[in-house]
Amino acid sequence: MGLADRDCKKNGQDIRLCIDYMMVNAITLIMEYAIALVDDLLTEMESYLWFCSFDAASSFWAIMMTMHARWVSVFVCALGHFEWLRMPFGLKNAPMIYQRMIDNALWGYGQPKGGWEAFAQRMKDAEAKALALRKEFMIISRSSPTSARRALQTKYEADHRALVEHDPLIELINSPTAHMFTVGVPDQSKLVPVFHRRSFVDDICFGGATFDECLETVDRLLARLAECRISVSFTKRVFVQHKVDFLSHEVTNDGIKANCKKLAAFAELPFPSSKKGMQSFLGALNYYGRFIQGLAVYGAVLY
């Protein structure tokens, strides 16, 4: 169970609820799946002249939660007791789960039984059927007398039990063949890699030697994302430009530079006064280590 202890603003605009999953993460086994290395992704960009960047829209919310995962994600706030239907931010294995999904989409490793299109259609049918059943359940619960309802159940328990027993979408997500990575061997996908490179979780950046090559890659990427039911935020996209911001770096056809705003923030950092503060300070410097000559020599005395 998590505790929603504060609200924060992202980019000074949207208010988002922060949930503390510290106790849940402490007893959660880490998922063994490698996140892409930042240096590798940046090095691959040096041979391009044109660049594109996409950011997945509400990326983690594209992952449906199983019933067990829903119980683990329960949190309490001033409005009451809630559980997530989609994968939230803050869970230990959430980045690895999403990275695996986006890697499979970009590279075409495997597909659900019957193919992506058939699975997408099953999801749509289950969602439509679940919505119809929920409306029917609400009408019946309002019209039936109190004596006819189940005894010794709170409203939350009754709604939760009805949802578990009658929701076709939950049945599909919790079915034995829903998880194509852990149940048997997934169908061999006929999909080919989109552009032979990985993303960094939900940040997708790629390029091309020519303008037309970059546009062709955009077409392939959007078609693949649509097929795998992954949406992107077009307010954060960059289409075929000579410069793009990627992972706090400025990538251009002249090379890779550190983000000026991030460097200005480094200059304002106070000198750390504790061991933990020093470790955080050195970790931040190592992120831009490729641009700092002799960093290992100067930092050796601080380790």
mmCIF file of C-alpha atoms in Angstrom, residues 8-285:
data_model
loop_
_atom_site.group_PDB
_atom_site.id
_atom_site.type_symbol
_atom_site.label_atom_id
_atom_site.label_comp_id
_atom_site.label_asym_id
_atom_site.label_seq_id
_atom_site.Cartn_x
_atom_site.Cartn_y
_atom_site.Cartn_z
ATOM 1 C CA CYS A 8 3.460 18.584 -7.121
ATOM 2 C CA LYS A 9 3.485 20.593 -10.313
ATOM 3 C CA LYS A 10 5.133 19.310 -13.469
ATOM 4 C CA ASN A 11 6.660 22.105 -15.558
ATOM 5 C CA GLY A 12 4.886 24.546 -13.241
ATOM 6 C CA GLN A 13 1.467 23.705 -14.707
ATOM 7 C CA ASP A 14 -0.104 20.271 -14.244
ATOM 8 C CA ILE A 15 -0.823 19.160 -10.683
ATOM 9 C CA ARG A 16 0.103 15.527 -10.121
ATOM 10 C CA LEU A 17 -0.411 13.262 -7.145
ATOM 11 C CA CYS A 18 2.786 11.786 -5.664
ATOM 12 C CA ILE A 19 2.500 8.348 -4.044
ATOM 13 C CA ASP A 20 5.128 6.993 -1.665
ATOM 14 C CA TYR A 21 5.656 3.304 -2.529
ATOM 15 C CA MET A 22 8.779 2.964 -0.388
ATOM 16 C CA MET A 23 7.474 0.033 1.683
ATOM 17 C CA VAL A 24 6.079 -1.745 -1.385
ATOM 18 C CA ASN A 25 9.344 -1.347 -3.304
ATOM 19 C CA ALA A 26 11.363 -2.595 -0.324
ATOM 20 C CA ILE A 27 9.766 -6.058 -0.571
ATOM 21 C CA THR A 28 9.491 -6.182 -4.371
ATOM 22 C CA LEU A 29 11.969 -8.314 -6.313
ATOM 23 C CA ILE A 30 13.753 -6.301 -8.972
ATOM 24 C CA MET A 31 12.927 -7.268 -12.540
ATOM 25 C CA GLU A 32 16.021 -8.290 -14.497
ATOM 26 C CA TYR A 33 15.731 -6.239 -17.663
ATOM 27 C CA ALA A 34 18.372 -3.772 -18.808
ATOM 28 C CA ILE A 35 17.490 -0.146 -19.459
ATOM 29 C CA ALA A 36 19.276 1.372 -22.452
ATOM 30 C CA LEU A 37 22.559 3.147 -21.653
ATOM 31 C CA VAL A 38 22.481 6.901 -22.210
ATOM 32 C CA ASP A 39 25.989 7.031 -23.706
ATOM 33 C CA ASP A 40 25.137 4.312 -26.237
ATOM 34 C CA LEU A 41 21.985 6.111 -27.371
ATOM 35 C CA LEU A 42 23.834 9.411 -27.750
ATOM 36 C CA THR A 43 26.782 7.886 -29.611
ATOM 37 C CA GLU A 44 24.444 6.388 -32.214
ATOM 38 C CA MET A 45 23.066 9.871 -32.969
ATOM 39 C CA GLU A 46 26.388 11.312 -34.111
ATOM 40 C CA SER A 47 26.045 10.040 -37.692
ATOM 41 C CA TYR A 48 22.709 11.765 -38.416
ATOM 42 C CA LEU A 49 21.936 15.126 -40.037
ATOM 43 C CA TRP A 50 18.192 15.230 -39.307
ATOM 44 C CA PHE A 51 16.526 14.333 -36.021
ATOM 45 C CA CYS A 52 13.095 13.438 -34.658
ATOM 46 C CA SER A 53 11.933 13.009 -31.091
ATOM 47 C CA PHE A 54 8.743 11.499 -29.655
ATOM 48 C CA ASP A 55 7.515 11.138 -26.107
ATOM 49 C CA ALA A 56 4.906 8.544 -25.199
ATOM 50 C CA ALA A 57 1.660 10.011 -23.868
ATOM 51 C CA SER A 58 1.022 8.909 -20.258
ATOM 52 C CA SER A 59 3.416 6.094 -21.013
ATOM 53 C CA PHE A 60 3.024 3.826 -17.976
ATOM 54 C CA TRP A 61 -0.760 4.092 -18.180
ATOM 55 C CA ALA A 62 -0.660 2.027 -21.366
ATOM 56 C CA ILE A 63 0.040 -1.069 -19.212
ATOM 57 C CA MET A 64 -3.028 -2.812 -17.787
ATOM 58 C CA MET A 65 -2.695 -4.049 -14.191
ATOM 59 C CA THR A 66 -3.443 -7.629 -13.153
ATOM 60 C CA MET A 67 -5.593 -8.162 -10.055
ATOM 61 C CA HIS A 68 -2.549 -8.946 -7.900
ATOM 62 C CA ALA A 69 -0.773 -5.811 -9.147
ATOM 63 C CA ARG A 70 -3.885 -3.749 -8.403
ATOM 64 C CA TRP A 71 -3.893 -4.911 -4.787
ATOM 65 C CA VAL A 72 -0.194 -4.047 -4.477
ATOM 66 C CA SER A 73 -0.760 -0.559 -5.935
ATOM 67 C CA VAL A 74 -3.478 0.397 -3.424
ATOM 68 C CA PHE A 75 -3.003 3.869 -1.939
ATOM 69 C CA VAL A 76 -4.799 6.067 0.573
ATOM 70 C CA CYS A 77 -5.367 9.795 0.266
ATOM 71 C CA ALA A 78 -7.758 12.426 1.611
ATOM 72 C CA LEU A 79 -10.428 11.322 -0.874
ATOM 73 C CA GLY A 80 -10.394 7.688 0.208
ATOM 74 C CA HIS A 81 -8.967 4.270 -0.680
ATOM 75 C CA PHE A 82 -8.037 3.567 -4.323
ATOM 76 C CA GLU A 83 -6.260 1.008 -6.489
ATOM 77 C CA TRP A 84 -4.732 1.525 -9.920
ATOM 78 C CA LEU A 85 -6.258 0.036 -13.067
ATOM 79 C CA ARG A 86 -3.188 1.065 -15.103
ATOM 80 C CA MET A 87 0.456 0.906 -14.106
ATOM 81 C CA PRO A 88 1.376 3.962 -11.988
ATOM 82 C CA PHE A 89 4.646 5.821 -11.608
ATOM 83 C CA GLY A 90 6.688 4.989 -8.527
ATOM 84 C CA LEU A 91 6.643 1.187 -8.544
ATOM 85 C CA LYS A 92 10.132 -0.330 -8.675
ATOM 86 C CA ASN A 93 9.667 -2.457 -11.792
ATOM 87 C CA ALA A 94 7.517 -0.013 -13.778
ATOM 88 C CA PRO A 95 10.402 1.383 -15.927
ATOM 89 C CA MET A 96 11.661 -2.107 -16.820
ATOM 90 C CA ILE A 97 8.186 -3.350 -17.726
ATOM 91 C CA TYR A 98 7.599 -0.399 -20.025
ATOM 92 C CA GLN A 99 11.102 -0.621 -21.514
ATOM 93 C CA ARG A 100 10.483 -4.265 -22.405
ATOM 94 C CA MET A 101 7.169 -3.402 -24.033
ATOM 95 C CA ILE A 102 8.577 -0.537 -26.107
ATOM 96 C CA ASP A 103 11.637 -2.612 -27.094
ATOM 97 C CA ASN A 104 9.383 -5.376 -28.335
ATOM 98 C CA ALA A 105 7.338 -2.861 -30.319
ATOM 99 C CA LEU A 106 10.382 -1.207 -31.930
ATOM 100 C CA TRP A 107 12.243 -4.438 -32.685
ATOM 101 C CA GLY A 108 9.334 -6.814 -33.323
ATOM 102 C CA TYR A 109 10.606 -9.668 -31.146
ATOM 103 C CA GLY A 110 7.316 -11.428 -30.436
ATOM 104 C CA GLN A 111 3.582 -10.914 -30.577
ATOM 105 C CA PRO A 112 0.512 -12.067 -28.618
ATOM 106 C CA LYS A 113 -1.233 -15.237 -29.683
ATOM 107 C CA GLY A 114 -2.998 -14.485 -32.944
ATOM 108 C CA GLY A 115 -1.047 -11.306 -33.653
ATOM 109 C CA TRP A 116 -1.167 -7.684 -32.552
ATOM 110 C CA GLU A 117 -4.260 -6.784 -34.582
ATOM 111 C CA ALA A 118 -6.290 -9.679 -33.168
ATOM 112 C CA PHE A 119 -5.177 -8.857 -29.615
ATOM 113 C CA ALA A 120 -6.071 -5.189 -30.086
ATOM 114 C CA GLN A 121 -9.521 -6.181 -31.326
ATOM 115 C CA ARG A 122 -10.015 -8.481 -28.325
ATOM 116 C CA MET A 123 -9.084 -5.604 -26.032
ATOM 117 C CA LYS A 124 -11.561 -3.256 -27.732
ATOM 118 C CA ASP A 125 -14.346 -5.844 -27.559
ATOM 119 C CA ALA A 126 -13.621 -6.527 -23.885
ATOM 120 C CA GLU A 127 -13.588 -2.796 -23.076
ATOM 121 C CA ALA A 128 -16.930 -2.260 -24.830
ATOM 122 C CA LYS A 129 -18.500 -5.266 -23.118
ATOM 123 C CA ALA A 130 -17.152 -4.199 -19.721
ATOM 124 C CA LEU A 131 -18.570 -0.690 -20.149
ATOM 125 C CA ALA A 132 -21.990 -2.083 -21.064
ATOM 126 C CA LEU A 133 -21.984 -4.435 -18.066
ATOM 127 C CA ARG A 134 -21.003 -1.640 -15.690
ATOM 128 C CA LYS A 135 -23.882 0.517 -16.910
ATOM 129 C CA GLU A 136 -26.274 -2.423 -16.532
ATOM 130 C CA PHE A 137 -24.949 -3.159 -13.039
ATOM 131 C CA MET A 138 -25.442 0.477 -11.976
ATOM 132 C CA ILE A 139 -29.045 0.454 -13.224
ATOM 133 C CA ILE A 140 -29.848 -2.801 -11.405
ATOM 134 C CA SER A 141 -28.171 -1.719 -8.161
ATOM 135 C CA ARG A 142 -30.154 1.527 -8.118
ATOM 136 C CA SER A 143 -33.509 -0.067 -8.905
ATOM 137 C CA SER A 144 -33.283 -3.183 -6.677
ATOM 138 C CA PRO A 145 -34.445 -2.915 -3.035
ATOM 139 C CA THR A 146 -31.899 -2.901 -0.260
ATOM 140 C CA SER A 147 -33.096 -6.253 1.119
ATOM 141 C CA ALA A 148 -32.302 -7.968 -2.175
ATOM 142 C CA ARG A 149 -28.649 -6.946 -2.116
ATOM 143 C CA ARG A 150 -25.867 -8.978 -0.572
ATOM 144 C CA ALA A 151 -25.782 -8.755 3.204
ATOM 145 C CA LEU A 152 -22.780 -7.790 5.320
ATOM 146 C CA GLN A 153 -20.953 -6.059 2.470
ATOM 147 C CA THR A 154 -19.833 -2.504 2.159
ATOM 148 C CA LYS A 155 -20.413 -0.661 -1.090
ATOM 149 C CA TYR A 156 -16.709 -0.923 -1.901
ATOM 150 C CA GLU A 157 -16.720 -4.701 -1.342
ATOM 151 C CA ALA A 158 -19.858 -5.213 -3.419
ATOM 152 C CA ASP A 159 -18.595 -3.075 -6.305
ATOM 153 C CA HIS A 160 -15.172 -4.714 -6.185
ATOM 154 C CA ARG A 161 -16.619 -8.226 -6.179
ATOM 155 C CA ALA A 162 -18.977 -7.443 -9.037
ATOM 156 C CA LEU A 163 -16.100 -5.930 -11.007
ATOM 157 C CA VAL A 164 -13.915 -9.004 -10.538
ATOM 158 C CA GLU A 165 -16.678 -11.475 -11.342
ATOM 159 C CA HIS A 166 -18.189 -9.784 -14.388
ATOM 160 C CA ASP A 167 -15.540 -7.568 -15.995
ATOM 161 C CA PRO A 168 -14.462 -9.115 -19.359
ATOM 162 C CA LEU A 169 -11.430 -6.830 -19.495
ATOM 163 C CA ILE A 170 -10.071 -8.165 -16.206
ATOM 164 C CA GLU A 171 -10.686 -11.717 -17.407
ATOM 165 C CA LEU A 172 -8.651 -11.003 -20.553
ATOM 166 C CA ILE A 173 -5.761 -9.380 -18.667
ATOM 167 C CA ASN A 174 -5.615 -12.212 -16.109
ATOM 168 C CA SER A 175 -6.035 -15.031 -18.627
ATOM 169 C CA PRO A 176 -3.208 -17.626 -18.879
ATOM 170 C CA THR A 177 -2.207 -16.415 -22.364
ATOM 171 C CA ALA A 178 -2.275 -12.677 -21.611
ATOM 172 C CA HIS A 179 1.424 -12.388 -20.690
ATOM 173 C CA MET A 180 3.267 -13.443 -23.821
ATOM 174 C CA PHE A 181 6.714 -13.166 -22.182
ATOM 175 C CA THR A 182 6.155 -15.594 -19.295
ATOM 176 C CA VAL A 183 3.575 -18.108 -20.540
ATOM 177 C CA GLY A 184 5.059 -20.537 -23.054
ATOM 178 C CA VAL A 185 6.692 -19.176 -26.197
ATOM 179 C CA PRO A 186 5.117 -16.144 -27.907
ATOM 180 C CA ASP A 187 4.180 -16.292 -31.557
ATOM 181 C CA GLN A 188 7.053 -15.434 -33.851
ATOM 182 C CA SER A 189 6.452 -11.874 -34.957
ATOM 183 C CA LYS A 190 6.505 -10.961 -38.638
ATOM 184 C CA LEU A 191 7.425 -7.391 -37.726
ATOM 185 C CA VAL A 192 10.861 -6.056 -38.615
ATOM 186 C CA PRO A 193 12.851 -3.518 -36.562
ATOM 187 C CA VAL A 194 11.757 0.076 -37.143
ATOM 188 C CA PHE A 195 15.175 1.757 -36.992
ATOM 189 C CA HIS A 196 17.548 -0.678 -35.195
ATOM 190 C CA ARG A 197 17.909 1.348 -32.002
ATOM 191 C CA ARG A 198 16.307 1.400 -28.577
ATOM 192 C CA SER A 199 14.439 4.107 -26.736
ATOM 193 C CA PHE A 200 15.118 5.317 -23.208
ATOM 194 C CA VAL A 201 11.897 4.121 -21.564
ATOM 195 C CA ASP A 202 9.295 6.462 -23.139
ATOM 196 C CA ASP A 203 11.732 8.863 -24.872
ATOM 197 C CA ILE A 204 12.120 7.874 -28.533
ATOM 198 C CA CYS A 205 14.759 9.719 -30.537
ATOM 199 C CA PHE A 206 16.121 8.831 -33.965
ATOM 200 C CA GLY A 207 17.500 10.458 -37.082
ATOM 201 C CA GLY A 208 18.432 10.073 -40.698
ATOM 202 C CA ALA A 209 21.188 10.998 -43.101
ATOM 203 C CA THR A 210 18.673 12.691 -45.420
ATOM 204 C CA PHE A 211 15.342 14.459 -45.000
ATOM 205 C CA ASP A 212 13.431 11.776 -46.927
ATOM 206 C CA GLU A 213 15.039 8.965 -44.941
ATOM 207 C CA CYS A 214 13.937 10.607 -41.709
ATOM 208 C CA LEU A 215 10.347 10.974 -42.969
ATOM 209 C CA GLU A 216 10.240 7.310 -43.993
ATOM 210 C CA THR A 217 11.344 6.318 -40.496
ATOM 211 C CA VAL A 218 8.615 8.520 -38.995
ATOM 212 C CA ASP A 219 5.999 6.729 -41.130
ATOM 213 C CA ARG A 220 7.250 3.302 -40.037
ATOM 214 C CA LEU A 221 7.378 4.326 -36.390
ATOM 215 C CA LEU A 222 3.860 5.787 -36.278
ATOM 216 C CA ALA A 223 2.456 2.726 -38.057
ATOM 217 C CA ARG A 224 4.181 0.410 -35.567
ATOM 218 C CA LEU A 225 3.033 2.404 -32.537
ATOM 219 C CA ALA A 226 -0.544 2.396 -33.833
ATOM 220 C CA GLU A 227 -0.394 -1.368 -34.376
ATOM 221 C CA CYS A 228 0.906 -1.968 -30.855
ATOM 222 C CA ARG A 229 -1.587 0.496 -29.335
ATOM 223 C CA ILE A 230 1.041 2.947 -28.059
ATOM 224 C CA SER A 231 0.123 6.632 -28.182
ATOM 225 C CA VAL A 232 2.546 9.569 -28.380
ATOM 226 C CA SER A 233 2.282 13.148 -27.171
ATOM 227 C CA PHE A 234 2.336 15.460 -30.166
ATOM 228 C CA THR A 235 2.840 18.483 -27.927
ATOM 229 C CA LYS A 236 6.335 17.164 -27.141
ATOM 230 C CA ARG A 237 7.314 15.870 -30.584
ATOM 231 C CA VAL A 238 10.083 17.215 -32.807
ATOM 232 C CA PHE A 239 9.736 16.524 -36.538
ATOM 233 C CA VAL A 240 12.805 16.412 -38.798
ATOM 234 C CA GLN A 241 14.948 19.188 -37.329
ATOM 235 C CA HIS A 242 18.685 19.868 -37.226
ATOM 236 C CA LYS A 243 18.610 20.049 -33.417
ATOM 237 C CA VAL A 244 16.802 18.068 -30.734
ATOM 238 C CA ASP A 245 16.945 17.877 -26.929
ATOM 239 C CA PHE A 246 17.380 14.285 -25.799
ATOM 240 C CA LEU A 247 18.103 13.062 -22.264
ATOM 241 C CA SER A 248 19.299 16.506 -21.106
ATOM 242 C CA HIS A 249 21.660 16.772 -24.089
ATOM 243 C CA GLU A 250 21.520 18.964 -27.165
ATOM 244 C CA VAL A 251 21.954 16.771 -30.242
ATOM 245 C CA THR A 252 22.779 18.532 -33.520
ATOM 246 C CA ASN A 253 24.411 17.648 -36.821
ATOM 247 C CA ASP A 254 27.553 19.332 -35.451
ATOM 248 C CA GLY A 255 27.765 16.988 -32.479
ATOM 249 C CA ILE A 256 26.431 16.460 -28.966
ATOM 250 C CA LYS A 257 26.490 19.185 -26.329
ATOM 251 C CA ALA A 258 25.441 19.411 -22.709
ATOM 252 C CA ASN A 259 22.170 21.182 -21.998
ATOM 253 C CA CYS A 260 22.972 24.782 -21.053
ATOM 254 C CA LYS A 261 20.123 25.026 -18.530
ATOM 255 C CA LYS A 262 21.336 21.914 -16.734
ATOM 256 C CA LEU A 263 24.887 23.252 -16.586
ATOM 257 C CA ALA A 264 23.629 26.511 -15.096
ATOM 258 C CA ALA A 265 21.865 24.503 -12.399
ATOM 259 C CA PHE A 266 25.161 22.744 -11.579
ATOM 260 C CA ALA A 267 26.859 26.080 -10.989
ATOM 261 C CA GLU A 268 24.235 26.999 -8.392
ATOM 262 C CA LEU A 269 24.556 23.759 -6.417
ATOM 263 C CA PRO A 270 25.981 24.255 -2.911
ATOM 264 C CA PHE A 271 29.059 22.242 -2.050
ATOM 265 C CA PRO A 272 27.901 19.042 -0.292
ATOM 266 C CA SER A 273 28.505 18.726 3.435
ATOM 267 C CA SER A 274 27.702 15.018 3.887
ATOM 268 C CA LYS A 275 28.765 11.713 2.361
ATOM 269 C CA LYS A 276 25.379 11.145 0.728
ATOM 270 C CA GLY A 277 25.368 14.679 -0.634
ATOM 271 C CA MET A 278 28.853 14.168 -2.087
ATOM 272 C CA GLN A 279 27.765 10.933 -3.770
ATOM 273 C CA SER A 280 24.791 12.707 -5.356
ATOM 274 C CA PHE A 281 27.022 15.590 -6.467
ATOM 275 C CA LEU A 282 29.573 13.282 -8.105
ATOM 276 C CA GLY A 283 26.809 11.257 -9.742
ATOM 277 C CA ALA A 284 25.385 14.410 -11.289
ATOM 278 C CA LEU A 285 28.822 15.396 -12.602
#
